[in-house]
Short mmCIF file of C-alpha atoms and ligand atoms in Angstrom, two decimals:
data_model
loop_
_atom_site.label_atom_id
_atom_site.label_comp_id
_atom_site.label_asym_id
_atom_site.label_seq_id
_atom_site.Cartn_x
_atom_site.Cartn_y
_atom_site.Cartn_z
CA UNK A 1 -10.21 -36.57 -62.12
CA UNK A 2 -7.63 -33.50 -61.79
CA UNK A 3 -8.48 -31.21 -64.16
CA UNK A 4 -5.83 -29.64 -65.94
CA UNK A 5 -7.05 -26.05 -65.13
CA UNK A 6 -7.26 -27.28 -61.38
CA UNK A 7 -3.34 -27.68 -61.53
CA UNK A 8 -2.63 -24.61 -63.48
CA UNK A 9 -3.74 -22.59 -60.54
CA UNK A 10 -1.22 -24.04 -58.61
CA UNK A 11 1.13 -24.37 -61.75
CA UNK A 12 1.27 -24.00 -65.03
CA UNK A 13 1.26 -27.86 -65.78
CA UNK A 14 3.19 -31.32 -64.96
CA UNK A 15 6.21 -29.27 -66.45
CA UNK A 16 6.72 -26.74 -62.65
CA UNK A 17 7.39 -28.19 -59.81
CA UNK A 18 6.20 -25.57 -57.51
CA UNK A 19 3.25 -22.63 -57.79
CA UNK A 20 3.92 -18.97 -58.42
CA UNK A 21 3.58 -17.00 -55.28
CA UNK A 22 0.68 -14.63 -54.74
CA UNK A 23 2.61 -11.91 -55.45
CA UNK A 24 4.25 -13.11 -58.70
CA UNK A 25 0.96 -14.21 -59.56
CA UNK A 26 -0.42 -10.76 -58.84
CA UNK A 27 2.50 -8.93 -61.17
CA UNK A 28 2.13 -11.54 -63.87
CA UNK A 29 -2.21 -11.41 -64.15
CA UNK A 30 -3.65 -9.07 -66.89
CA UNK A 31 -7.22 -9.73 -65.86
CA UNK A 32 -8.29 -6.88 -64.27
CA UNK A 33 -7.68 -4.80 -66.29
CA UNK A 34 -7.95 -6.85 -70.03
CA UNK A 35 -11.25 -8.24 -69.04
CA UNK A 36 -12.45 -5.37 -71.03
CA UNK A 37 -11.74 -7.30 -74.43
CA UNK A 38 -14.19 -10.32 -73.13
CA UNK A 39 -16.62 -9.99 -75.97
CA UNK A 40 -14.10 -9.57 -78.49
CA UNK A 41 -12.33 -12.40 -77.01
CA UNK A 42 -15.59 -14.50 -77.39
CA UNK A 43 -16.01 -13.05 -80.73
CA UNK A 44 -12.65 -14.05 -81.93
CA UNK A 45 -13.07 -17.52 -80.25
CA UNK A 46 -16.58 -17.87 -82.09
CA UNK A 47 -14.60 -17.32 -85.65
CA UNK A 48 -11.67 -19.60 -84.86
CA UNK A 49 -14.13 -22.58 -83.68
CA UNK A 50 -16.07 -22.25 -87.02
CA UNK A 51 -13.19 -22.43 -89.02
CA UNK A 52 -11.97 -25.44 -87.14
CA UNK A 53 -15.60 -27.28 -87.73
CA UNK A 54 -15.30 -25.95 -91.13
CA UNK A 55 -12.07 -27.64 -91.89
CA UNK A 56 -13.07 -30.73 -90.33
CA UNK A 57 -10.46 -30.07 -87.22
CA UNK A 58 -13.26 -30.08 -84.70
CA UNK A 59 -17.08 -32.00 -85.28
CA UNK A 60 -19.90 -29.98 -85.60
CA UNK A 61 -21.46 -31.15 -82.33
CA UNK A 62 -17.64 -29.55 -80.43
CA UNK A 63 -18.76 -26.71 -82.37
CA UNK A 64 -22.36 -26.47 -81.20
CA UNK A 65 -21.17 -26.90 -77.72
CA UNK A 66 -18.59 -24.19 -78.06
CA UNK A 67 -21.42 -21.65 -79.69
CA UNK A 68 -23.81 -22.64 -76.67
CA UNK A 69 -21.21 -22.28 -73.68
CA UNK A 70 -20.08 -19.37 -74.89
CA UNK A 71 -23.51 -17.69 -75.41
CA UNK A 72 -23.87 -18.15 -71.60
CA UNK A 73 -20.57 -16.87 -70.92
CA UNK A 74 -21.75 -13.83 -73.04
CA UNK A 75 -24.69 -13.19 -70.97
CA UNK A 76 -23.05 -14.00 -67.67
CA UNK A 77 -20.31 -11.75 -68.41
CA UNK A 78 -23.05 -8.72 -69.42
CA UNK A 79 -25.49 -9.67 -66.48
CA UNK A 80 -22.14 -8.92 -64.06
CA UNK A 81 -22.60 -12.69 -62.86
CA UNK A 82 -19.07 -13.74 -64.43
CA UNK A 83 -16.55 -14.26 -61.71
CA UNK A 84 -12.76 -13.50 -62.98
CA UNK A 85 -9.84 -15.26 -61.23
CA UNK A 86 -6.41 -13.81 -60.61
CA UNK A 87 -5.45 -17.20 -60.70
CA UNK A 88 -6.52 -17.60 -63.82
CA UNK A 89 -4.16 -14.84 -65.27
CA UNK A 90 -6.15 -13.29 -68.21
CA UNK A 91 -9.43 -13.04 -69.94
CA UNK A 92 -8.33 -15.46 -71.98
CA UNK A 93 -7.77 -18.38 -69.77
CA UNK A 94 -10.95 -17.41 -67.59
CA UNK A 95 -13.32 -17.38 -70.77
CA UNK A 96 -11.65 -20.68 -71.64
CA UNK A 97 -11.55 -22.10 -67.95
CA UNK A 98 -15.52 -21.57 -67.80
CA UNK A 99 -16.07 -22.76 -70.97
CA UNK A 100 -15.09 -25.94 -70.54
CA UNK A 101 -16.76 -26.24 -66.92
CA UNK A 102 -19.85 -25.20 -69.06
CA UNK A 103 -19.41 -27.86 -72.23
CA UNK A 104 -16.59 -30.17 -71.27
CA UNK A 105 -14.21 -31.26 -73.72
CA UNK A 106 -15.42 -29.47 -76.47
CA UNK A 107 -14.13 -26.39 -74.66
CA UNK A 108 -10.74 -27.94 -74.26
CA UNK A 109 -10.29 -28.41 -78.11
CA UNK A 110 -11.15 -24.49 -78.55
CA UNK A 111 -7.37 -23.64 -78.72
CA UNK A 112 -6.62 -25.88 -81.05
CA UNK A 113 -4.17 -24.16 -83.90
CA UNK A 114 -3.97 -21.02 -81.82
CA UNK A 115 -1.81 -19.78 -79.47
CA UNK A 116 -3.14 -16.82 -76.64
CA UNK A 117 -0.08 -14.69 -78.56
CA UNK A 118 -2.07 -14.68 -81.41
CA UNK A 119 -5.10 -14.58 -79.64
CA UNK A 120 -4.61 -11.57 -77.60
CA UNK A 121 -3.42 -9.72 -81.34
CA UNK A 122 -6.48 -10.53 -82.30
CA UNK A 123 -8.66 -9.08 -79.37
CA UNK A 124 -6.72 -5.88 -79.07
CA UNK A 125 -7.29 -5.25 -82.91
CA UNK A 126 -11.22 -6.00 -82.70
CA UNK A 127 -11.26 -3.74 -79.75
CA UNK A 128 -9.75 -0.96 -81.36
CA UNK A 129 -11.54 -1.02 -84.11
CA UNK A 130 -14.29 -0.43 -82.46
CA UNK A 131 -12.64 2.25 -80.10
CA UNK A 132 -11.88 3.87 -83.79
CA UNK A 133 -15.20 3.78 -84.79
CA UNK A 134 -16.63 5.69 -81.63
CA UNK A 135 -14.12 7.93 -81.62
CA UNK A 136 -14.53 8.99 -85.19
CA UNK A 137 -18.32 9.59 -84.53
CA UNK A 138 -17.42 11.61 -81.40
CA UNK A 139 -14.90 13.69 -83.61
CA UNK A 140 -18.18 14.20 -85.91
CA UNK A 141 -19.90 15.35 -82.77
CA UNK A 142 -17.36 17.71 -82.15
CA UNK A 143 -16.49 19.12 -85.44
CA UNK A 144 -20.55 19.89 -86.18
CA UNK A 145 -20.62 21.78 -82.84
CA UNK A 146 -17.78 23.54 -83.97
CA UNK A 147 -19.57 24.43 -87.47
CA UNK A 148 -22.72 25.49 -85.84
CA UNK A 149 -21.06 28.16 -83.46
CA UNK A 150 -19.35 29.48 -86.56
CA UNK A 151 -22.08 29.79 -88.37
CA UNK A 152 -23.50 31.90 -85.63
CA UNK A 153 -20.35 33.87 -86.23
CA UNK A 154 -19.72 34.24 -89.65
CA UNK A 155 -19.83 38.16 -89.01
CA UNK A 156 -18.03 38.19 -85.58
CA UNK A 157 -15.24 40.63 -85.23
CA UNK A 158 -12.14 40.02 -82.83
CA UNK A 159 -8.40 40.11 -83.03
CA UNK A 160 -6.01 37.57 -84.30
CA UNK A 161 -3.29 37.13 -82.68
CA UNK A 162 0.45 36.25 -83.53
CA UNK A 163 2.99 36.18 -80.32
CA UNK A 164 -0.12 36.89 -78.20
CA UNK A 165 -0.39 40.53 -79.49
CA UNK A 166 -3.05 41.84 -81.73
CA UNK A 167 -2.11 41.19 -85.11
CA UNK A 168 -5.28 41.37 -87.51
CA UNK A 169 -9.09 41.46 -87.29
CA UNK A 170 -10.67 38.25 -88.32
CA UNK A 171 -13.99 36.44 -87.63
CA UNK A 172 -14.88 34.48 -84.61
CA UNK A 173 -16.48 32.00 -87.19
CA UNK A 174 -13.29 31.48 -89.10
CA UNK A 175 -11.20 31.00 -85.72
CA UNK A 176 -13.70 28.03 -85.05
CA UNK A 177 -13.23 26.49 -88.38
CA UNK A 178 -9.46 26.44 -87.89
CA UNK A 179 -10.03 23.77 -85.05
CA UNK A 180 -12.63 22.22 -87.67
CA UNK A 181 -9.50 21.83 -89.71
CA UNK A 182 -7.68 20.09 -86.91
CA UNK A 183 -10.38 18.07 -85.95
CA UNK A 184 -11.12 16.92 -89.63
CA UNK A 185 -7.20 15.87 -90.05
CA UNK A 186 -7.61 13.87 -86.72
CA UNK A 187 -10.49 12.07 -88.19
CA UNK A 188 -8.55 11.01 -91.89
CA UNK A 189 -5.22 9.92 -89.43
CA UNK A 190 -7.53 7.65 -87.22
CA UNK A 191 -9.14 6.37 -90.68
CA UNK A 192 -6.07 5.55 -92.33
CA UNK A 193 -4.67 3.82 -89.24
CA UNK A 194 -7.84 1.72 -89.09
CA UNK A 195 -6.60 0.21 -92.26
CA UNK A 196 -3.58 -0.94 -90.57
CA UNK A 197 -5.57 -2.07 -87.64
CA UNK A 198 -7.91 -4.18 -89.05
CA UNK A 199 -5.78 -7.15 -89.96
CA UNK A 200 -5.87 -10.44 -88.79
CA UNK A 201 -3.30 -12.23 -86.41
CA UNK A 202 -4.76 -15.33 -85.77
CA UNK A 203 -3.31 -18.26 -87.69
CA UNK A 204 0.28 -16.78 -86.54
CA UNK A 205 -0.60 -19.50 -83.20
CA UNK A 206 2.25 -18.69 -80.75
CA UNK A 207 4.88 -17.54 -83.48
CA UNK A 208 5.52 -20.18 -86.19
CA UNK A 209 1.90 -20.67 -87.73
CA UNK A 210 -0.05 -24.20 -86.65
CA UNK A 211 0.28 -27.95 -88.22
CA UNK A 212 -3.25 -27.81 -88.34
CA UNK A 213 -4.80 -27.38 -92.16
CA UNK A 214 -6.21 -23.82 -90.67
CA UNK A 215 -7.98 -21.48 -93.15
CA UNK A 216 -7.30 -17.94 -92.15
CA UNK A 217 -9.14 -15.73 -94.86
CA UNK A 218 -12.27 -17.29 -93.63
CA UNK A 219 -11.60 -16.29 -90.39
CA UNK A 220 -10.74 -12.72 -91.34
CA UNK A 221 -13.91 -12.71 -93.45
CA UNK A 222 -15.85 -13.64 -90.37
CA UNK A 223 -14.17 -11.26 -88.40
CA UNK A 224 -14.63 -8.72 -91.12
CA UNK A 225 -11.12 -8.21 -91.12
CA UNK A 226 -9.74 -6.42 -94.42
CA UNK A 227 -7.14 -9.04 -94.93
CA UNK A 228 -4.58 -11.39 -92.51
CA UNK A 229 -1.16 -10.70 -91.11
CA UNK A 230 0.94 -12.10 -93.70
CA UNK A 231 3.94 -12.48 -91.18
CA UNK A 232 3.36 -15.17 -88.19
CA UNK A 233 5.97 -13.38 -86.18
CA UNK A 234 5.10 -9.83 -86.80
CA UNK A 235 1.64 -10.63 -86.32
CA UNK A 236 1.88 -11.79 -82.58
CA UNK A 237 4.39 -9.52 -81.85
CA UNK A 238 4.51 -6.31 -83.50
CA UNK A 239 1.75 -3.29 -81.77
CA UNK A 240 2.99 -0.18 -84.14
CA UNK A 241 -0.82 -0.06 -84.96
CA UNK A 242 -1.68 0.66 -81.71
CA UNK A 243 1.32 2.96 -81.40
CA UNK A 244 -0.16 4.64 -84.36
CA UNK A 245 -3.57 4.97 -82.91
CA UNK A 246 -1.56 6.24 -79.37
CA UNK A 247 -0.11 9.18 -81.84
CA UNK A 248 -3.15 9.94 -83.46
CA UNK A 249 -4.77 10.36 -79.73
CA UNK A 250 -1.84 12.50 -79.20
CA UNK A 251 -2.59 14.83 -82.05
CA UNK A 252 -6.20 15.04 -80.85
CA UNK A 253 -5.57 15.79 -77.45
CA UNK A 254 -2.63 18.28 -78.38
CA UNK A 255 -5.68 20.02 -80.47
CA UNK A 256 -7.99 19.79 -77.71
CA UNK A 257 -5.28 21.41 -75.27
CA UNK A 258 -4.71 24.10 -77.49
CA UNK A 259 -8.36 24.85 -77.97
CA UNK A 260 -8.64 24.80 -74.34
CA UNK A 261 -5.94 27.04 -74.04
CA UNK A 262 -7.76 29.62 -75.98
CA UNK A 263 -10.87 29.32 -73.95
CA UNK A 264 -9.33 29.81 -70.81
CA UNK A 265 -7.89 33.10 -71.92
CA UNK A 266 -10.92 33.77 -73.69
CA UNK A 267 -13.10 33.74 -70.33
CA UNK A 268 -10.42 35.21 -68.11
CA UNK A 269 -12.29 38.32 -67.24
CA UNK A 270 -9.42 40.46 -68.01
CA UNK A 271 -9.97 39.02 -71.94
CA UNK A 272 -13.69 38.57 -71.46
CA UNK A 273 -14.49 37.48 -75.02
CA UNK A 274 -16.70 34.41 -73.66
CA UNK A 275 -18.84 32.75 -71.09
CA UNK A 276 -18.82 29.06 -70.65
CA UNK A 277 -21.91 27.26 -69.81
CA UNK A 278 -21.78 26.92 -65.65
CA UNK A 279 -21.72 23.48 -66.15
CA UNK A 280 -18.47 23.16 -67.25
CA UNK A 281 -16.83 25.32 -64.55
CA UNK A 282 -16.64 25.17 -60.78
CA UNK A 283 -16.06 27.59 -57.78
CA UNK A 284 -13.71 28.18 -55.45
CA UNK A 285 -14.15 27.20 -51.84
CA UNK A 286 -12.80 30.43 -50.40
CA UNK A 287 -13.37 33.04 -53.39
CA UNK A 288 -17.23 33.86 -53.59
CA UNK A 289 -16.92 35.42 -56.93
CA UNK A 290 -14.69 32.80 -58.96
CA UNK A 291 -15.88 30.85 -61.80
CA UNK A 292 -13.24 28.56 -63.17
CA UNK A 293 -13.16 26.76 -66.63
CA UNK A 294 -12.04 23.47 -65.17
CA UNK A 295 -13.24 21.18 -67.98
CA UNK A 296 -10.50 22.74 -70.50
CA UNK A 297 -8.09 23.01 -67.78
CA UNK A 298 -8.16 19.14 -67.16
CA UNK A 299 -8.66 18.54 -70.60
CA UNK A 300 -5.07 20.55 -71.07
CA UNK A 301 -3.70 18.42 -68.09
CA UNK A 302 -5.09 15.23 -69.50
CA UNK A 303 -3.33 15.61 -72.98
CA UNK A 304 -0.05 14.79 -70.89
CA UNK A 305 -1.04 11.61 -69.83
CA UNK A 306 -1.93 10.81 -73.07
CA UNK A 307 1.42 11.70 -74.47
CA UNK A 308 3.11 9.77 -72.16
CA UNK A 309 0.72 6.56 -72.98
CA UNK A 310 2.97 7.32 -76.73
CA UNK A 311 5.97 7.32 -75.28
CA UNK A 312 5.11 3.98 -72.86
CA UNK A 313 4.29 2.36 -76.01
CA UNK A 314 6.91 3.20 -77.96
CA UNK A 315 9.53 2.70 -74.99
CA UNK A 316 7.50 -0.78 -74.77
CA UNK A 317 8.73 -2.21 -77.93
CA UNK A 318 11.88 -0.70 -78.97
CA UNK A 319 13.89 -3.17 -76.89
CA UNK A 320 11.73 -6.38 -78.24
CA UNK A 321 13.42 -9.33 -79.99
CA UNK A 322 11.16 -10.78 -82.10
CA UNK A 323 8.22 -12.50 -81.44
CA UNK A 324 6.06 -12.18 -78.24
CA UNK A 325 7.33 -11.50 -75.16
CA UNK A 326 5.39 -10.92 -71.91
CA UNK A 327 6.25 -6.93 -71.79
CA UNK A 328 3.59 -6.68 -74.57
CA UNK A 329 1.08 -7.30 -71.74
CA UNK A 330 1.98 -3.90 -70.85
CA UNK A 331 0.42 -2.17 -74.03
CA UNK A 332 -3.22 -2.44 -72.60
CA UNK A 333 -3.42 -0.11 -69.54
CA UNK A 334 -2.02 3.07 -72.05
CA UNK A 335 -4.07 1.96 -74.81
CA UNK A 336 -7.04 2.01 -72.79
CA UNK A 337 -6.53 4.82 -70.67
CA UNK A 338 -5.63 6.58 -74.05
CA UNK A 339 -9.18 5.33 -75.28
CA UNK A 340 -11.28 6.51 -72.12
CA UNK A 341 -9.68 9.69 -72.00
CA UNK A 342 -10.39 10.55 -75.86
CA UNK A 343 -13.64 9.40 -75.34
CA UNK A 344 -14.65 11.36 -72.40
CA UNK A 345 -13.11 14.07 -73.66
CA UNK A 346 -14.23 14.72 -77.12
CA UNK A 347 -17.76 13.87 -75.62
CA UNK A 348 -17.71 16.71 -73.08
CA UNK A 349 -16.05 19.06 -75.95
CA UNK A 350 -18.77 18.32 -78.35
CA UNK A 351 -22.01 19.47 -75.61
CA UNK A 352 -19.06 22.33 -74.28
CA UNK A 353 -18.90 23.91 -77.81
CA UNK A 354 -22.69 24.47 -77.84
CA UNK A 355 -22.82 26.04 -74.53
CA UNK A 356 -20.04 28.81 -75.21
CA UNK A 357 -21.50 32.30 -75.03
CA UNK A 358 -19.80 35.13 -77.28
CA UNK A 359 -19.27 38.60 -76.11
CA UNK A 360 -18.92 40.64 -79.65
CA UNK A 361 -18.52 43.83 -77.92
CA UNK A 362 -15.66 42.67 -75.73
CA UNK A 363 -13.65 41.12 -78.99
CA UNK A 364 -14.76 44.38 -81.16
CA UNK A 365 -13.21 46.45 -78.36
CA UNK A 366 -9.96 44.57 -78.25
CA UNK A 367 -9.89 44.48 -81.98
CA UNK A 368 -10.33 47.89 -81.85
CA UNK A 369 -7.19 48.63 -79.50
CA UNK A 370 -4.21 46.93 -81.04
CA UNK A 371 -3.84 48.80 -84.41
CA UNK A 372 -5.11 45.79 -86.17
CA UNK A 373 -5.83 47.31 -89.44
CA UNK A 374 -2.40 48.75 -89.60
CA UNK A 375 -1.52 46.33 -92.72
CA UNK A 376 -4.56 46.84 -94.57
CA UNK A 377 -3.26 50.54 -94.39
CA UNK A 378 -0.14 49.33 -95.91
CA UNK A 379 -1.92 47.32 -98.54
CA UNK A 380 -3.68 50.62 -99.29
CA UNK A 381 -0.78 52.55 -100.31
CA UNK A 382 0.72 49.20 -102.25
CA UNK A 383 -2.32 49.36 -104.36
CA UNK A 384 -1.76 53.14 -104.80
CA UNK A 385 1.38 52.49 -106.21
CA UNK A 386 4.16 52.65 -103.15
CA UNK A 387 6.22 49.39 -102.82
CA UNK A 388 5.71 47.27 -100.05
CA UNK A 389 8.61 48.18 -97.77
CA UNK A 390 8.35 52.08 -98.16
CA UNK A 391 4.26 51.33 -97.15
CA UNK A 392 5.14 49.28 -94.38
CA UNK A 393 7.75 52.10 -93.10
CA UNK A 394 4.90 55.06 -93.33
CA UNK A 395 2.49 53.10 -91.58
CA UNK A 396 4.87 52.13 -88.45
CA UNK A 397 5.48 56.25 -88.11
CA UNK A 398 1.72 56.52 -88.36
CA UNK A 399 1.34 53.57 -85.50
CA UNK A 400 3.79 55.10 -83.58
CA UNK A 401 2.11 58.54 -83.60
CA UNK A 402 -1.23 57.06 -82.40
CA UNK A 403 0.37 55.28 -79.59
CA UNK A 404 1.60 58.44 -78.54
CA UNK A 405 -1.93 60.05 -78.98
CA UNK A 406 -3.22 57.21 -77.73
CA UNK A 407 -5.85 56.83 -80.63
CA UNK A 408 -6.64 54.48 -83.34
CA UNK A 409 -5.34 54.77 -86.87
CA UNK A 410 -8.83 55.50 -87.71
CA UNK A 411 -9.09 58.28 -86.01
CA UNK A 412 -6.12 60.15 -86.97
CA UNK A 413 -7.62 62.87 -89.14
CA UNK A 414 -6.92 62.53 -92.77
CA UNK A 415 -4.39 65.46 -93.24
CA UNK A 416 -2.49 64.13 -90.38
CA UNK A 417 -2.44 61.00 -92.42
CA UNK A 418 -1.31 62.28 -95.07
CA UNK A 419 1.60 63.35 -93.56
CA UNK A 420 2.86 59.77 -93.91
CA UNK A 421 2.18 59.79 -97.15
CA UNK A 422 0.64 62.01 -100.25
CA UNK A 423 -0.82 58.76 -101.82
CA UNK A 424 -3.68 58.84 -98.78
CA UNK A 425 -6.74 60.18 -100.10
CA UNK A 426 -10.36 59.79 -97.95
CA UNK A 427 -11.21 56.52 -99.31
CA UNK A 428 -8.58 55.52 -96.73
CA UNK A 429 -11.60 55.50 -93.73
CA UNK A 430 -13.00 52.37 -95.09
CA UNK A 431 -9.86 50.43 -95.33
CA UNK A 432 -9.10 51.09 -91.96
CA UNK A 433 -12.42 49.90 -90.21
CA UNK A 434 -12.59 46.23 -88.87
CA UNK A 435 -15.45 45.23 -91.13
CA UNK A 436 -13.34 46.44 -94.27
CA UNK A 437 -10.20 44.62 -93.25
CA UNK A 438 -11.69 41.20 -92.81
CA UNK A 439 -14.33 41.86 -96.17
CA UNK A 440 -11.18 42.38 -97.81
CA UNK A 441 -9.71 38.94 -97.04
CA UNK A 442 -12.08 37.48 -99.42
CA UNK A 443 -10.04 34.37 -101.25
CA UNK A 444 -10.16 30.56 -100.71
CA UNK A 445 -9.11 30.35 -96.70
CA UNK A 446 -9.06 33.76 -95.77
CA UNK A 447 -11.31 35.23 -92.90
CA UNK A 448 -14.04 37.29 -94.57
CA UNK A 449 -17.38 36.66 -94.10
CA UNK A 450 -18.32 35.63 -97.66
CA UNK A 451 -15.28 33.01 -97.10
CA UNK A 452 -16.55 31.74 -93.74
CA UNK A 453 -20.02 31.03 -95.28
CA UNK A 454 -18.23 28.83 -98.02
CA UNK A 455 -16.06 27.07 -95.76
CA UNK A 456 -18.60 26.00 -93.55
CA UNK A 457 -20.58 24.52 -96.41
CA UNK A 458 -17.46 22.72 -97.38
CA UNK A 459 -17.21 21.38 -93.78
CA UNK A 460 -20.64 20.56 -93.48
CA UNK A 461 -20.37 18.08 -96.75
CA UNK A 462 -16.91 17.03 -95.38
CA UNK A 463 -18.82 15.55 -92.15
CA UNK A 464 -20.98 13.23 -94.36
N1 LIG B 1 -2.00 -11.72 -71.25
C1 LIG B 1 -1.33 -11.90 -72.88
C2 LIG B 1 -1.15 -10.81 -72.97
O1 LIG B 1 -1.58 -9.46 -72.71
C3 LIG B 1 -1.89 -12.86 -73.46
C4 LIG B 1 -0.86 -13.38 -73.78
C5 LIG B 1 -0.08 -14.55 -73.30
N2 LIG B 1 0.84 -15.48 -73.93
C6 LIG B 1 2.13 -15.42 -73.32
N3 LIG B 1 2.70 -16.50 -74.02
N4 LIG B 1 2.46 -15.91 -72.52
O2 LIG B 1 0.02 -10.47 -73.59
#
């Protein structure tokens, strides 16, 4: 007897009178990228089969055969012995075909009350749930590494910039904790997205549900889903959960990219604030002196491709009528590449953060050069009774003199400073030091070392 599957490799069924060309086969197939969902596909099938059996839709013998067959298939896949066939289009049909080879009719009964439409939606959700959990773990490692770096540098002073111009002194610990805040919000976003990912589409079948007496809640519980998707059309067609994930991923990469940009600038010999461990840099084939920060540069570059995947998925979805359309097969490669890029990048950055060597002298020298304590002088005058705008103006005149004399505000003699305001006393020099400046910003969210130490404790507590 010719099995239905043999016919299928030539044409889908008796409904078709000619086979598809090799080009169309290749064009429509997804097996060479969706086979990464093989394990979750099997997990979903086992939960479905268990429910079919519990509901009396298949026999316990069929159920046992399916379990036995799937165990073998899982082994074959893990050992690299499974043969994926383009002719069988996708991961779902490849596994089902092998199951039928192994256990006969029970394999053919597995698809009762199910469609590849709800099957694939379930697989993506299971896959993505695992990916989210992995990425949340990697973000935690990165946050921990940045917190450690902050802890080693609670008192290390560098210039803070606005418009890339020296603005006010800050502590390097405070600067690192700014990224910890970003990556903490990224974690929250992923965990929030996970709630919407963790819903069961299975039972929606092709689009309208099924005539079999299925128990969707049972399948949801088996697979660890929080609930079922409550509308069958929506369940098989929307991919908003994947889009949401890609949006969260794009933000993570954007934060990584901003950090990369800073690392690259800081490592430039013209700035020289940090050195990066050699294992994250490469040399030049022509210029022997070069040590290039390739890893952060690539991360900055890869941010573009992750942002692109988000746009790809949004565009994929926007024109689709309900319910499932084959367009949706195009959701996988952008999603998978987003996960792969994110996982690799976060892994590397957690390690990279531990290999950053801070150069406090260069940071300090730069902070000393840009009149970074000018605001402190203005604040000092305000505390002595001058309105802020007048104080601002008085200090601007003093800075102008310093520019002409090529010296720092703290290097002007008291008498000269007093020319700009009679309110200035000899207690001013304390205010003009870099240490005084950062220590004075001693409120929650401020850059004072004391606050940085408190922020580190908060960030550590939030890790657990
Ligand atoms: N490979 C398909 C996908 O990724 C599986 C669902 C196919 N369903 C269908 N009716 N053609 O979306």
